Amino acid sequence: MAEKYIARSTEIAARMLGGEMMIMSAQDSTFFTLNEVATVIWQAADGCTPLSEIVRGKICQEFEVDAEQAQRGAERFVDELSQHGILLVSERPLIDSSDPEIS
Amino acid sequence: MTLMAEMNQKALNLGIPLSVHLDLTYRCNEQCVHCYLDHDDHGEMTTDEIFGVLDQLAAAGVFFLSLSGGEVLLRRDFFSIVEHARKLLFNVKVKTNATMIREKEAARLRQLGVEQIQISVYSHRAQVHDAITKLPGSLDRTLRAIRFLKSQGLKVSISNVLMSGNFADQQGVIELAKELGVAYTLDPTITPKMDGDTSILGLRIANSELKQIFQNEELVGDVAEFCAPPPPPGEDVMNGFPCSAGHTSCYISPYGDVFPCVQFPLPSGNVRRQRFLEVWRHSPQLNDVRSIRARDLPTCSTCSHVGTCTRCPGLAYMEGNMRGPSTADCEKSFQRTGIPSANMLKKAWSGLAGPLIQIQGLANSAQIPSVSQEANQLTAEKSALRSNAEFLPISGANKQSGRIVEAL
Ligand code: SF4
Ligand code: SF4
């Protein structure tokens, strides 16, 4: 399968609240909260780190999960968020347009 | 529970200020008749100061940020401030009269990912709207701006402050909002000026007009349900707190002063002298506000409306006691349900007892033949009640009012 690069959309509002990430899409005001694992993927979505590397380097290490299972979960998560336009997905590195550290 | 309500509860449990209302200026190009602000600039925060405050708010966990004024676009650095706020990923709502928004400004707001623009519209007729704003041509400019904003795909909401002078145009504004494809919110609350001047309260709509609003299906939905008598308050109501002010939200003025809410002018600290989190966590005033539960409110805890009333502690504070009733909300509860509030009964009670003392004085005088024997008895009986009441602590006197409510 082709590698995926993910970047956070600039069309969102986001903030950490007690270990969960709250996100609201400015396009359609959909409100999401991400669990701890999804939050790690979201924070690592810098547009230039391949998704597989995020899964291997962050998810598998921090949460001690099986690599294949984690990759499948991550792909599903990325698909869902990209459908709402809050994650941008590409087969090539994306320029990171969302520098800020999310408090 | 919705996801948003869950997050609110979580923020409350963790003591996180989820929403902050920040006024960037009190200056304005309109001079609305009902405005409570002093429009002179007494030393607004600089761009850098505001950036610093925004950084602190993001670090404190603020998600919803309302930027308001005065007219925000009078600040030359307005777009830089919005840009900084959006870089920090706040959900930004802008409140404006929109008279300074043209295509370019609308496009910039869209590009910056502002969530919503809230715009004041007082009437669909220029002569009425412009007479309120005291800016000729303002309705035209505002409506043109709404169209620019809508064409950019931005979410716009019309906020209609109702006064005696524009009450008749309320339906016209609703129709206008529909035609423009924007949301409509109505606000019948006029608050005293910042310096305590209450003269503008005379602009409030009449009580009968308030009642008409509560009977308008388009505004309230199911009228019977909305106007139903309040259910008896349970333990959860008595242990509840009035509103989000000081719990998950607060207000910051252009001068850096922190208050529990824009409508609750209890000075609680200043971000020019203190870190925001220091004020938020340790201000004695905010902690005092947080400590109040419904059961601690001397009059309201005895009121049948306590569980359903929109009682605003800020308005109560402006009346002299943040633990007291807010008479504007008493009137709303009464007009909605037809059931008098504990506060009204208390006032009626003291009104009744007051003149009786005078009557007693006259009745004691043998030269007044028109006072009947019966009246004398009544006077004596009631004045005895009155003297009992005088020895009761306030809460005891209120309990009497409470019983009257139950008997009704
Ligand atoms: S009830 Fe009053 S003090 Fe509370 S949030 Fe509303 S306006 Fe502010
Ligand atoms: S109706 Fe008045 S007295 Fe009753 S709870 Fe509301 S503010 Fe308090």
Short mmCIF file of C-alpha atoms and ligand atoms in Angstrom, two decimals:
data_model
loop_
_atom_site.label_atom_id
_atom_site.label_comp_id
_atom_site.label_asym_id
_atom_site.label_seq_id
_atom_site.Cartn_x
_atom_site.Cartn_y
_atom_site.Cartn_z
CA MET A 1 0.00 0.00 0.00
CA ALA A 2 1.19 3.51 -0.79
CA GLU A 3 2.64 5.52 2.07
CA LYS A 4 0.43 8.23 3.57
CA TYR A 5 1.45 11.66 4.78
CA ILE A 6 -0.92 13.51 7.00
CA ALA A 7 -1.22 17.17 8.02
CA ARG A 8 -3.63 19.00 10.26
CA SER A 9 -6.04 21.31 8.44
CA THR A 10 -5.85 24.99 9.33
CA GLU A 11 -9.65 25.13 9.18
CA ILE A 12 -10.09 23.75 12.65
CA ALA A 13 -10.03 24.74 16.28
CA ALA A 14 -8.32 22.37 18.70
CA ARG A 15 -7.38 22.16 22.35
CA MET A 16 -6.29 19.51 24.83
CA LEU A 17 -8.74 18.95 27.67
CA GLY A 18 -7.65 16.52 30.34
CA GLY A 19 -5.73 14.19 28.02
CA GLU A 20 -8.29 14.32 25.19
CA MET A 21 -8.05 16.51 22.12
CA MET A 22 -11.15 18.55 21.27
CA ILE A 23 -11.45 19.51 17.63
CA MET A 24 -14.06 21.57 15.83
CA SER A 25 -14.21 21.88 12.11
CA ALA A 26 -14.71 25.49 11.02
CA GLN A 27 -16.28 24.21 7.79
CA ASP A 28 -19.26 22.38 9.25
CA SER A 29 -18.89 22.90 13.04
CA THR A 30 -18.58 19.15 13.61
CA PHE A 31 -17.14 18.57 17.05
CA PHE A 32 -14.79 15.67 17.78
CA THR A 33 -12.85 14.44 20.72
CA LEU A 34 -9.87 12.19 20.17
CA ASN A 35 -8.73 9.56 22.62
CA GLU A 36 -5.12 9.35 23.73
CA VAL A 37 -3.93 7.21 20.81
CA ALA A 38 -5.71 9.33 18.21
CA THR A 39 -4.34 12.47 19.89
CA VAL A 40 -0.78 11.20 19.45
CA ILE A 41 -1.38 10.61 15.72
CA TRP A 42 -3.02 14.03 15.41
CA GLN A 43 -0.12 15.79 17.10
CA ALA A 44 2.40 13.96 14.94
CA ALA A 45 0.56 14.92 11.72
CA ASP A 46 3.24 17.32 10.53
CA GLY A 47 2.80 16.63 6.82
CA CYS A 48 6.25 15.14 6.37
CA THR A 49 6.42 12.11 8.69
CA PRO A 50 4.93 9.02 6.99
CA LEU A 51 1.91 7.54 8.81
CA SER A 52 3.67 4.17 9.14
CA GLU A 53 6.54 5.89 10.94
CA ILE A 54 4.15 7.66 13.31
CA VAL A 55 2.52 4.32 14.09
CA ARG A 56 5.86 2.52 14.60
CA GLY A 57 7.67 5.33 16.39
CA LYS A 58 4.91 6.71 18.55
CA ILE A 59 1.88 4.41 18.84
CA CYS A 60 3.60 1.02 19.12
CA GLN A 61 6.17 2.35 21.55
CA GLU A 62 3.89 4.41 23.77
CA PHE A 63 0.91 2.07 23.87
CA GLU A 64 2.56 -1.37 23.38
CA VAL A 65 0.23 -2.47 20.59
CA ASP A 66 0.82 -4.79 17.68
CA ALA A 67 2.16 -2.87 14.65
CA GLU A 68 -0.30 -4.29 12.11
CA GLN A 69 -3.31 -3.72 14.31
CA ALA A 70 -2.15 -0.19 15.12
CA GLN A 71 -1.60 0.59 11.42
CA ARG A 72 -5.14 -0.59 10.55
CA GLY A 73 -6.63 1.52 13.38
CA ALA A 74 -4.59 4.54 12.32
CA GLU A 75 -5.71 4.21 8.68
CA ARG A 76 -9.35 4.10 9.72
CA PHE A 77 -8.91 7.13 11.96
CA VAL A 78 -7.12 9.08 9.23
CA ASP A 79 -9.85 8.22 6.68
CA GLU A 80 -12.57 9.42 8.99
CA LEU A 81 -10.90 12.70 9.89
CA SER A 82 -9.99 13.40 6.29
CA GLN A 83 -13.64 12.94 5.27
CA HIS A 84 -14.50 15.82 7.57
CA GLY A 85 -11.65 17.86 6.12
CA ILE A 86 -9.77 18.15 9.38
CA LEU A 87 -6.80 16.01 8.33
CA LEU A 88 -5.20 16.40 4.93
CA VAL A 89 -3.88 13.17 3.42
CA SER A 90 -1.45 12.74 0.56
CA GLU A 91 0.84 10.13 -0.92
CA ARG A 92 3.62 12.73 -0.95
CA PRO A 93 4.92 14.85 1.92
CA LEU A 94 2.75 17.89 2.54
CA ILE A 95 4.10 21.21 3.61
CA ASP A 96 3.28 21.66 7.25
CA SER A 97 0.77 24.47 7.45
CA SER A 98 -0.14 24.03 11.08
CA ASP A 99 2.96 24.83 13.06
CA PRO A 100 1.47 25.69 16.41
CA GLU A 101 1.95 23.53 19.42
CA ILE A 102 -1.51 22.64 20.61
CA SER A 103 -1.88 23.40 24.27
CA MET B 1 -25.42 13.96 27.16
CA THR B 2 -23.97 15.50 24.01
CA LEU B 3 -20.25 15.39 23.41
CA MET B 4 -20.08 19.15 23.98
CA ALA B 5 -21.95 18.86 27.29
CA GLU B 6 -19.52 16.12 28.32
CA MET B 7 -16.58 18.39 27.57
CA ASN B 8 -18.21 21.18 29.53
CA GLN B 9 -18.63 18.90 32.50
CA LYS B 10 -15.04 17.78 32.19
CA ALA B 11 -13.81 21.38 32.06
CA LEU B 12 -15.91 22.15 35.13
CA ASN B 13 -14.46 19.21 37.03
CA LEU B 14 -10.92 20.17 36.05
CA GLY B 15 -11.42 23.92 36.65
CA ILE B 16 -10.58 24.78 33.03
CA PRO B 17 -11.79 28.08 31.53
CA LEU B 18 -13.30 26.67 28.35
CA SER B 19 -14.54 30.03 27.03
CA VAL B 20 -13.25 33.56 27.31
CA HIS B 21 -14.85 36.74 26.06
CA LEU B 22 -12.18 39.33 25.29
CA ASP B 23 -13.15 42.90 24.46
CA LEU B 24 -10.45 44.46 22.30
CA THR B 25 -11.72 48.04 22.61
CA TYR B 26 -14.61 50.02 24.02
CA ARG B 27 -14.36 52.55 21.21
CA CYS B 28 -17.16 52.43 18.68
CA ASN B 29 -18.27 54.12 15.47
CA GLU B 30 -21.89 53.66 16.53
CA GLN B 31 -23.37 55.29 19.64
CA CYS B 32 -26.22 52.93 20.42
CA VAL B 33 -28.82 54.34 22.76
CA HIS B 34 -28.79 51.26 25.02
CA CYS B 35 -24.99 50.79 25.15
CA TYR B 36 -23.54 50.34 28.65
CA LEU B 37 -19.94 51.16 27.70
CA ASP B 38 -17.74 54.22 28.18
CA HIS B 39 -16.39 54.62 24.64
CA ASP B 40 -13.28 56.63 25.55
CA ASP B 41 -9.94 54.86 25.33
CA HIS B 42 -8.48 54.66 28.84
CA GLY B 43 -5.35 52.76 27.75
CA GLU B 44 -6.20 49.63 25.79
CA MET B 45 -3.82 46.69 25.82
CA THR B 46 -1.22 46.88 23.06
CA THR B 47 -0.93 44.28 20.31
CA ASP B 48 1.92 42.57 22.15
CA GLU B 49 0.00 42.56 25.40
CA ILE B 50 -2.99 40.95 23.67
CA PHE B 51 -0.75 38.36 21.98
CA GLY B 52 0.69 37.55 25.40
CA VAL B 53 -2.79 37.17 26.91
CA LEU B 54 -3.86 34.91 24.04
CA ASP B 55 -0.77 32.72 24.55
CA GLN B 56 -1.68 32.41 28.23
CA LEU B 57 -5.32 31.63 27.46
CA ALA B 58 -4.32 28.84 25.07
CA ALA B 59 -1.99 27.39 27.68
CA ALA B 60 -4.81 27.56 30.26
CA GLY B 61 -7.01 25.41 28.00
CA VAL B 62 -9.39 28.04 26.57
CA PHE B 63 -11.11 26.68 23.45
CA PHE B 64 -13.89 29.19 22.67
CA LEU B 65 -12.73 32.79 22.23
CA SER B 66 -15.19 35.64 21.62
CA LEU B 67 -13.58 38.82 20.34
CA SER B 68 -15.82 41.79 20.91
CA GLY B 69 -16.02 45.45 21.88
CA GLY B 70 -16.87 48.35 21.20
CA GLU B 71 -16.29 47.89 17.52
CA VAL B 72 -13.41 45.44 17.05
CA LEU B 73 -12.55 46.68 13.56
CA LEU B 74 -11.60 50.07 14.97
CA ARG B 75 -8.40 48.39 16.14
CA ARG B 76 -5.87 48.60 13.36
CA ASP B 77 -4.30 45.37 14.60
CA PHE B 78 -7.62 43.49 14.58
CA PHE B 79 -6.66 41.05 11.84
CA SER B 80 -3.22 40.42 13.37
CA ILE B 81 -4.99 39.56 16.63
CA VAL B 82 -7.39 37.18 14.88
CA GLU B 83 -4.46 35.65 13.00
CA HIS B 84 -2.56 35.10 16.24
CA ALA B 85 -5.67 33.62 17.87
CA ARG B 86 -6.21 31.24 14.97
CA LYS B 87 -2.57 30.16 15.01
CA LEU B 88 -3.22 29.18 18.59
CA LEU B 89 -6.21 27.17 17.29
CA PHE B 90 -8.95 28.91 19.24
CA ASN B 91 -12.52 28.57 18.04
CA VAL B 92 -13.01 32.28 17.30
CA LYS B 93 -16.29 34.14 17.28
CA VAL B 94 -16.32 37.82 16.36
CA LYS B 95 -18.99 40.26 17.55
CA THR B 96 -19.24 43.37 15.42
CA ASN B 97 -21.67 45.91 13.98
CA ALA B 98 -20.10 44.98 10.60
CA THR B 99 -20.26 48.52 9.24
CA MET B 100 -16.53 48.36 8.47
CA ILE B 101 -16.62 44.97 6.74
CA ARG B 102 -16.38 44.96 2.95
CA GLU B 103 -15.33 42.21 0.50
CA LYS B 104 -11.68 42.34 1.55
CA GLU B 105 -12.38 42.06 5.28
CA ALA B 106 -14.96 39.30 4.72
CA ALA B 107 -12.46 37.30 2.66
CA ARG B 108 -9.79 37.73 5.34
CA LEU B 109 -12.12 36.49 8.08
CA ARG B 110 -12.92 33.45 5.95
CA GLN B 111 -9.27 32.81 5.24
CA LEU B 112 -8.47 32.97 8.95
CA GLY B 113 -11.08 30.31 9.73
CA VAL B 114 -13.27 32.37 12.06
CA GLU B 115 -16.11 30.19 13.31
CA GLN B 116 -18.90 32.73 13.49
CA ILE B 117 -19.64 36.42 13.12
CA GLN B 118 -22.34 37.84 15.38
CA ILE B 119 -23.84 41.10 14.18
CA SER B 120 -26.26 43.46 15.90
CA VAL B 121 -29.34 44.36 13.88
CA TYR B 122 -32.13 46.27 15.62
CA SER B 123 -34.68 46.59 12.86
CA HIS B 124 -35.30 45.80 9.20
CA ARG B 125 -36.12 49.50 8.73
CA ALA B 126 -33.24 51.94 8.36
CA GLN B 127 -35.02 54.76 10.20
CA VAL B 128 -35.44 52.58 13.30
CA HIS B 129 -32.03 50.83 13.22
CA ASP B 130 -30.11 54.04 12.47
CA ALA B 131 -31.98 55.93 15.19
CA ILE B 132 -30.73 53.34 17.69
CA THR B 133 -27.12 53.27 16.43
CA LYS B 134 -27.10 57.03 15.81
CA LEU B 135 -25.07 56.34 12.68
CA PRO B 136 -26.88 57.32 9.47
CA GLY B 137 -26.64 54.60 6.83
CA SER B 138 -25.58 51.97 9.34
CA LEU B 139 -28.30 49.43 8.49
CA ASP B 140 -27.38 49.55 4.80
CA ARG B 141 -23.71 49.06 5.58
CA THR B 142 -24.41 46.24 8.02
CA LEU B 143 -26.68 44.37 5.59
CA ARG B 144 -24.16 44.75 2.77
CA ALA B 145 -21.49 43.30 5.06
CA ILE B 146 -23.72 40.35 5.97
CA ARG B 147 -24.05 39.57 2.26
CA PHE B 148 -20.27 39.75 1.79
CA LEU B 149 -19.73 37.44 4.76
CA LYS B 150 -22.38 34.99 3.55
CA SER B 151 -20.88 34.93 0.06
CA GLN B 152 -17.62 33.83 1.70
CA GLY B 153 -19.46 30.92 3.28
CA LEU B 154 -19.09 32.29 6.80
CA LYS B 155 -21.58 31.54 9.54
CA VAL B 156 -23.39 34.73 10.51
CA SER B 157 -25.87 35.32 13.25
CA ILE B 158 -28.03 38.39 13.78
CA SER B 159 -28.36 39.48 17.37
CA ASN B 160 -31.49 41.56 17.96
CA VAL B 161 -31.49 43.51 21.23
CA LEU B 162 -35.12 44.32 21.94
CA MET B 163 -36.13 47.66 23.38
CA SER B 164 -39.36 49.59 23.54
CA GLY B 165 -38.28 51.49 20.42
CA ASN B 166 -37.80 48.44 18.17
CA PHE B 167 -40.09 45.82 19.69
CA ALA B 168 -42.65 46.26 16.91
CA ASP B 169 -39.99 45.38 14.29
CA GLN B 170 -39.00 42.08 15.83
CA GLN B 171 -40.88 39.97 13.25
CA GLY B 172 -39.37 42.08 10.49
CA VAL B 173 -35.86 41.22 11.73
CA ILE B 174 -36.77 37.52 11.89
CA GLU B 175 -37.94 37.68 8.26
CA LEU B 176 -34.80 39.58 7.29
CA ALA B 177 -32.61 36.90 8.91
CA LYS B 178 -34.47 34.22 6.94
CA GLU B 179 -34.05 36.14 3.71
CA LEU B 180 -30.31 36.54 4.36
CA GLY B 181 -29.97 32.88 5.39
CA VAL B 182 -28.47 33.70 8.79
CA ALA B 183 -29.30 32.66 12.34
CA TYR B 184 -31.35 34.94 14.58
CA THR B 185 -31.00 35.46 18.32
CA LEU B 186 -33.04 37.78 20.45
CA ASP B 187 -31.95 39.52 23.62
CA PRO B 188 -34.47 41.42 25.73
CA THR B 189 -31.90 42.35 28.41
CA ILE B 190 -30.77 45.94 28.82
CA THR B 191 -28.11 46.28 31.52
CA PRO B 192 -27.08 49.35 33.54
CA LYS B 193 -24.09 51.38 32.31
CA MET B 194 -20.64 50.47 33.55
CA ASP B 195 -20.61 53.45 35.91
CA GLY B 196 -23.81 52.17 37.54
CA ASP B 197 -26.09 54.64 35.72
CA THR B 198 -29.45 52.90 35.39
CA SER B 199 -31.14 55.51 33.16
CA ILE B 200 -30.96 53.24 30.09
CA LEU B 201 -33.07 50.62 31.86
CA GLY B 202 -36.04 52.77 30.86
CA LEU B 203 -35.49 51.42 27.32
CA ARG B 204 -36.47 47.91 28.40
CA ILE B 205 -39.53 46.43 26.74
CA ALA B 206 -42.79 46.40 28.68
CA ASN B 207 -43.71 43.31 30.68
CA SER B 208 -46.66 42.62 28.40
CA GLU B 209 -44.21 42.57 25.46
CA LEU B 210 -42.00 40.12 27.31
CA LYS B 211 -45.04 37.90 27.67
CA GLN B 212 -45.69 38.11 23.91
CA ILE B 213 -42.16 36.84 23.27
CA PHE B 214 -42.68 33.86 25.55
CA GLN B 215 -45.91 33.05 23.68
CA ASN B 216 -44.23 33.15 20.26
CA GLU B 217 -43.95 29.59 19.02
CA GLU B 218 -41.36 30.53 16.43
CA LEU B 219 -39.03 31.70 19.20
CA VAL B 220 -39.71 29.31 22.07
CA GLY B 221 -40.97 26.14 20.39
CA ASP B 222 -43.65 24.39 22.43
CA VAL B 223 -45.31 27.30 24.27
CA ALA B 224 -47.18 25.11 26.79
CA GLU B 225 -43.94 23.38 27.75
CA PHE B 226 -41.93 26.61 27.82
CA CYS B 227 -44.48 28.40 30.00
CA ALA B 228 -45.29 25.44 32.24
CA PRO B 229 -45.19 25.96 36.01
CA PRO B 230 -41.77 24.99 37.39
CA PRO B 231 -41.44 21.49 38.82
CA PRO B 232 -40.51 21.35 42.52
CA PRO B 233 -36.72 21.78 42.75
CA GLY B 234 -34.76 18.67 43.74
CA GLU B 235 -31.49 18.31 45.62
CA ASP B 236 -29.54 18.56 42.35
CA VAL B 237 -31.05 22.00 41.71
CA MET B 238 -30.30 23.23 45.21
CA ASN B 239 -26.70 22.01 44.94
CA GLY B 240 -26.29 23.48 41.45
CA PHE B 241 -24.57 26.74 40.57
CA PRO B 242 -26.15 29.56 38.59
CA CYS B 243 -24.17 29.67 35.33
CA SER B 244 -20.78 29.21 33.72
CA ALA B 245 -19.43 32.62 34.88
CA GLY B 246 -16.24 32.02 36.86
CA HIS B 247 -16.64 28.24 36.54
CA THR B 248 -15.76 27.56 32.90
CA SER B 249 -15.76 31.07 31.49
CA CYS B 250 -14.72 34.62 32.17
CA TYR B 251 -14.40 38.06 30.62
CA ILE B 252 -11.34 40.25 29.98
CA SER B 253 -11.70 43.99 29.27
CA PRO B 254 -9.52 46.02 26.83
CA TYR B 255 -7.60 47.22 29.90
CA GLY B 256 -6.80 43.70 31.06
CA ASP B 257 -9.34 43.59 33.87
CA VAL B 258 -10.78 40.16 34.55
CA PHE B 259 -14.42 39.66 35.53
CA PRO B 260 -16.54 36.51 35.89
CA CYS B 261 -18.57 37.55 32.81
CA VAL B 262 -19.15 40.56 30.57
CA GLN B 263 -22.46 41.00 32.41
CA PHE B 264 -20.95 40.46 35.87
CA PRO B 265 -18.65 43.44 36.61
CA LEU B 266 -17.04 42.08 39.79
CA PRO B 267 -13.35 43.09 39.50
CA SER B 268 -11.36 39.87 39.93
CA GLY B 269 -7.82 40.70 38.78
CA ASN B 270 -5.84 42.18 35.91
CA VAL B 271 -3.72 40.38 33.32
CA ARG B 272 -1.37 43.35 33.04
CA ARG B 273 -0.28 42.82 36.64
CA GLN B 274 -0.86 39.08 37.08
CA ARG B 275 -0.59 35.90 35.04
CA PHE B 276 -4.01 34.85 33.74
CA LEU B 277 -3.90 31.49 35.51
CA GLU B 278 -3.01 33.16 38.79
CA VAL B 279 -6.19 35.26 38.50
CA TRP B 280 -8.28 32.32 37.30
CA ARG B 281 -7.18 29.98 40.06
CA HIS B 282 -6.57 32.26 43.01
CA SER B 283 -8.73 35.37 42.70
CA PRO B 284 -10.73 35.60 45.96
CA GLN B 285 -13.62 37.11 43.97
CA LEU B 286 -13.74 34.25 41.44
CA ASN B 287 -13.46 31.72 44.24
CA ASP B 288 -16.31 33.46 46.04
CA VAL B 289 -18.46 33.25 42.88
CA ARG B 290 -17.57 29.56 42.53
CA SER B 291 -18.57 28.79 46.09
CA ILE B 292 -22.21 29.84 45.57
CA ARG B 293 -24.83 27.12 45.22
CA ALA B 294 -28.58 27.68 44.74
CA ARG B 295 -29.20 26.67 48.36
CA ASP B 296 -27.02 29.63 49.47
CA LEU B 297 -29.24 32.23 47.80
CA PRO B 298 -31.39 33.74 50.56
CA THR B 299 -34.41 34.64 48.44
CA CYS B 300 -34.03 32.45 45.35
CA SER B 301 -33.61 29.22 47.36
CA THR B 302 -37.15 29.76 48.64
CA CYS B 303 -38.55 30.47 45.18
CA SER B 304 -40.54 27.95 43.19
CA HIS B 305 -38.73 29.12 40.03
CA VAL B 306 -35.26 28.36 41.33
CA GLY B 307 -34.75 25.33 39.07
CA THR B 308 -35.94 26.92 35.83
CA CYS B 309 -35.21 30.64 36.29
CA THR B 310 -32.66 32.36 34.03
CA ARG B 311 -31.40 34.28 37.08
CA CYS B 312 -28.22 36.12 36.14
CA PRO B 313 -25.84 36.55 39.10
CA GLY B 314 -24.23 39.45 37.23
CA LEU B 315 -27.49 41.38 37.07
CA ALA B 316 -28.08 40.51 40.73
CA TYR B 317 -24.60 41.88 41.51
CA MET B 318 -25.45 45.10 39.67
CA GLU B 319 -28.55 45.34 41.83
CA GLY B 320 -26.30 45.19 44.88
CA ASN B 321 -25.96 41.53 45.88
CA MET B 322 -24.68 38.65 43.76
CA ARG B 323 -26.50 36.24 46.06
CA GLY B 324 -29.75 38.11 45.61
CA PRO B 325 -32.45 37.84 42.99
CA SER B 326 -32.21 39.56 39.62
CA THR B 327 -35.46 41.47 39.22
CA ALA B 328 -35.25 41.35 35.41
CA ASP B 329 -35.21 37.54 35.64
CA CYS B 330 -37.98 37.54 38.25
CA GLU B 331 -40.08 39.40 35.71
CA LYS B 332 -39.19 36.87 33.01
CA SER B 333 -40.13 33.94 35.25
CA PHE B 334 -43.40 35.65 36.12
CA GLN B 335 -44.31 36.61 32.55
CA ARG B 336 -43.44 33.12 31.37
CA THR B 337 -45.48 31.18 33.93
CA GLY B 338 -47.82 33.66 35.59
CA ILE B 339 -46.44 32.58 38.98
CA PRO B 340 -44.92 35.38 41.10
CA SER B 341 -41.34 34.96 42.24
CA ALA B 342 -40.29 34.80 45.89
CA ASN B 343 -38.70 38.20 45.38
CA MET B 344 -41.95 39.72 44.13
CA LEU B 345 -43.87 38.25 47.05
CA LYS B 346 -41.26 39.50 49.46
CA LYS B 347 -41.51 42.99 48.01
CA ALA B 348 -45.31 42.83 48.02
CA TRP B 349 -45.13 41.71 51.63
CA SER B 350 -42.90 44.55 52.71
CA GLY B 351 -44.98 46.95 50.60
CA LEU B 352 -48.04 45.73 52.45
CA ALA B 353 -46.42 46.04 55.87
CA GLY B 354 -44.96 49.48 55.17
CA PRO B 355 -48.18 51.50 54.73
CA LEU B 356 -49.81 49.56 57.54
CA ILE B 357 -47.51 51.21 60.01
CA GLN B 358 -48.66 54.56 58.71
CA ILE B 359 -52.31 53.52 58.92
CA GLN B 360 -51.75 52.39 62.46
CA GLY B 361 -50.52 55.83 63.34
CA LEU B 362 -53.61 57.43 61.83
CA ALA B 363 -55.96 54.86 63.33
CA ASN B 364 -54.65 55.55 66.78
CA SER B 365 -55.82 59.09 66.37
CA ALA B 366 -59.42 59.39 67.53
CA GLN B 367 -59.95 62.35 65.15
CA ILE B 368 -60.13 60.07 62.11
CA PRO B 369 -63.73 58.90 62.04
CA SER B 370 -63.55 57.17 58.64
CA VAL B 371 -61.38 54.28 59.90
CA SER B 372 -63.77 51.49 60.85
CA GLN B 373 -63.43 49.19 63.78
CA GLU B 374 -62.84 46.31 61.36
CA ALA B 375 -60.04 48.17 59.69
CA ASN B 376 -58.50 48.80 63.04
CA GLN B 377 -58.47 45.11 63.81
CA LEU B 378 -56.96 44.26 60.49
CA THR B 379 -54.35 46.90 61.04
CA ALA B 380 -53.47 45.62 64.46
CA GLU B 381 -53.24 42.01 63.26
CA LYS B 382 -51.03 42.81 60.32
CA SER B 383 -48.82 45.13 62.24
CA ALA B 384 -48.24 42.32 64.75
CA LEU B 385 -47.18 40.11 61.86
CA ARG B 386 -44.96 42.86 60.65
CA SER B 387 -43.23 43.18 64.00
CA ASN B 388 -42.68 39.42 64.08
CA ALA B 389 -41.16 39.59 60.66
CA GLU B 390 -38.81 42.32 61.78
CA PHE B 391 -37.28 39.98 64.35
CA LEU B 392 -36.90 37.14 61.90
CA PRO B 393 -33.63 36.70 60.11
CA ILE B 394 -33.95 37.42 56.38
CA SER B 395 -34.19 33.74 55.51
CA GLY B 396 -37.06 33.30 57.95
CA ALA B 397 -38.99 36.13 56.37
CA ASN B 398 -38.33 34.58 52.99
CA LYS B 399 -39.66 31.26 54.12
CA GLN B 400 -42.97 33.02 54.66
CA SER B 401 -42.89 34.20 51.08
CA GLY B 402 -42.03 30.68 50.01
CA ARG B 403 -45.11 29.31 51.69
CA ILE B 404 -47.26 31.87 49.91
CA VAL B 405 -45.86 30.65 46.58
CA GLU B 406 -46.69 27.06 47.42
CA ALA B 407 -50.20 28.05 48.44
CA LEU B 408 -50.85 29.75 45.10
S1 SF4 C 1 -26.20 34.29 33.61
FE1 SF4 C 1 -25.28 36.37 33.65
S2 SF4 C 1 -23.30 36.13 34.67
FE2 SF4 C 1 -24.00 34.10 34.04
S3 SF4 C 1 -23.03 33.73 32.06
FE3 SF4 C 1 -25.09 34.56 31.69
S4 SF4 C 1 -24.79 36.79 31.48
FE4 SF4 C 1 -22.95 35.94 32.47
S1 SF4 C 2 -37.66 34.28 39.89
FE1 SF4 C 2 -36.47 35.85 41.03
S2 SF4 C 2 -36.50 35.13 43.17
FE2 SF4 C 2 -37.11 33.40 41.86
S3 SF4 C 2 -35.20 32.29 41.43
FE3 SF4 C 2 -35.51 33.74 39.75
S4 SF4 C 2 -34.35 35.58 40.37
FE4 SF4 C 2 -34.63 34.32 42.21
#
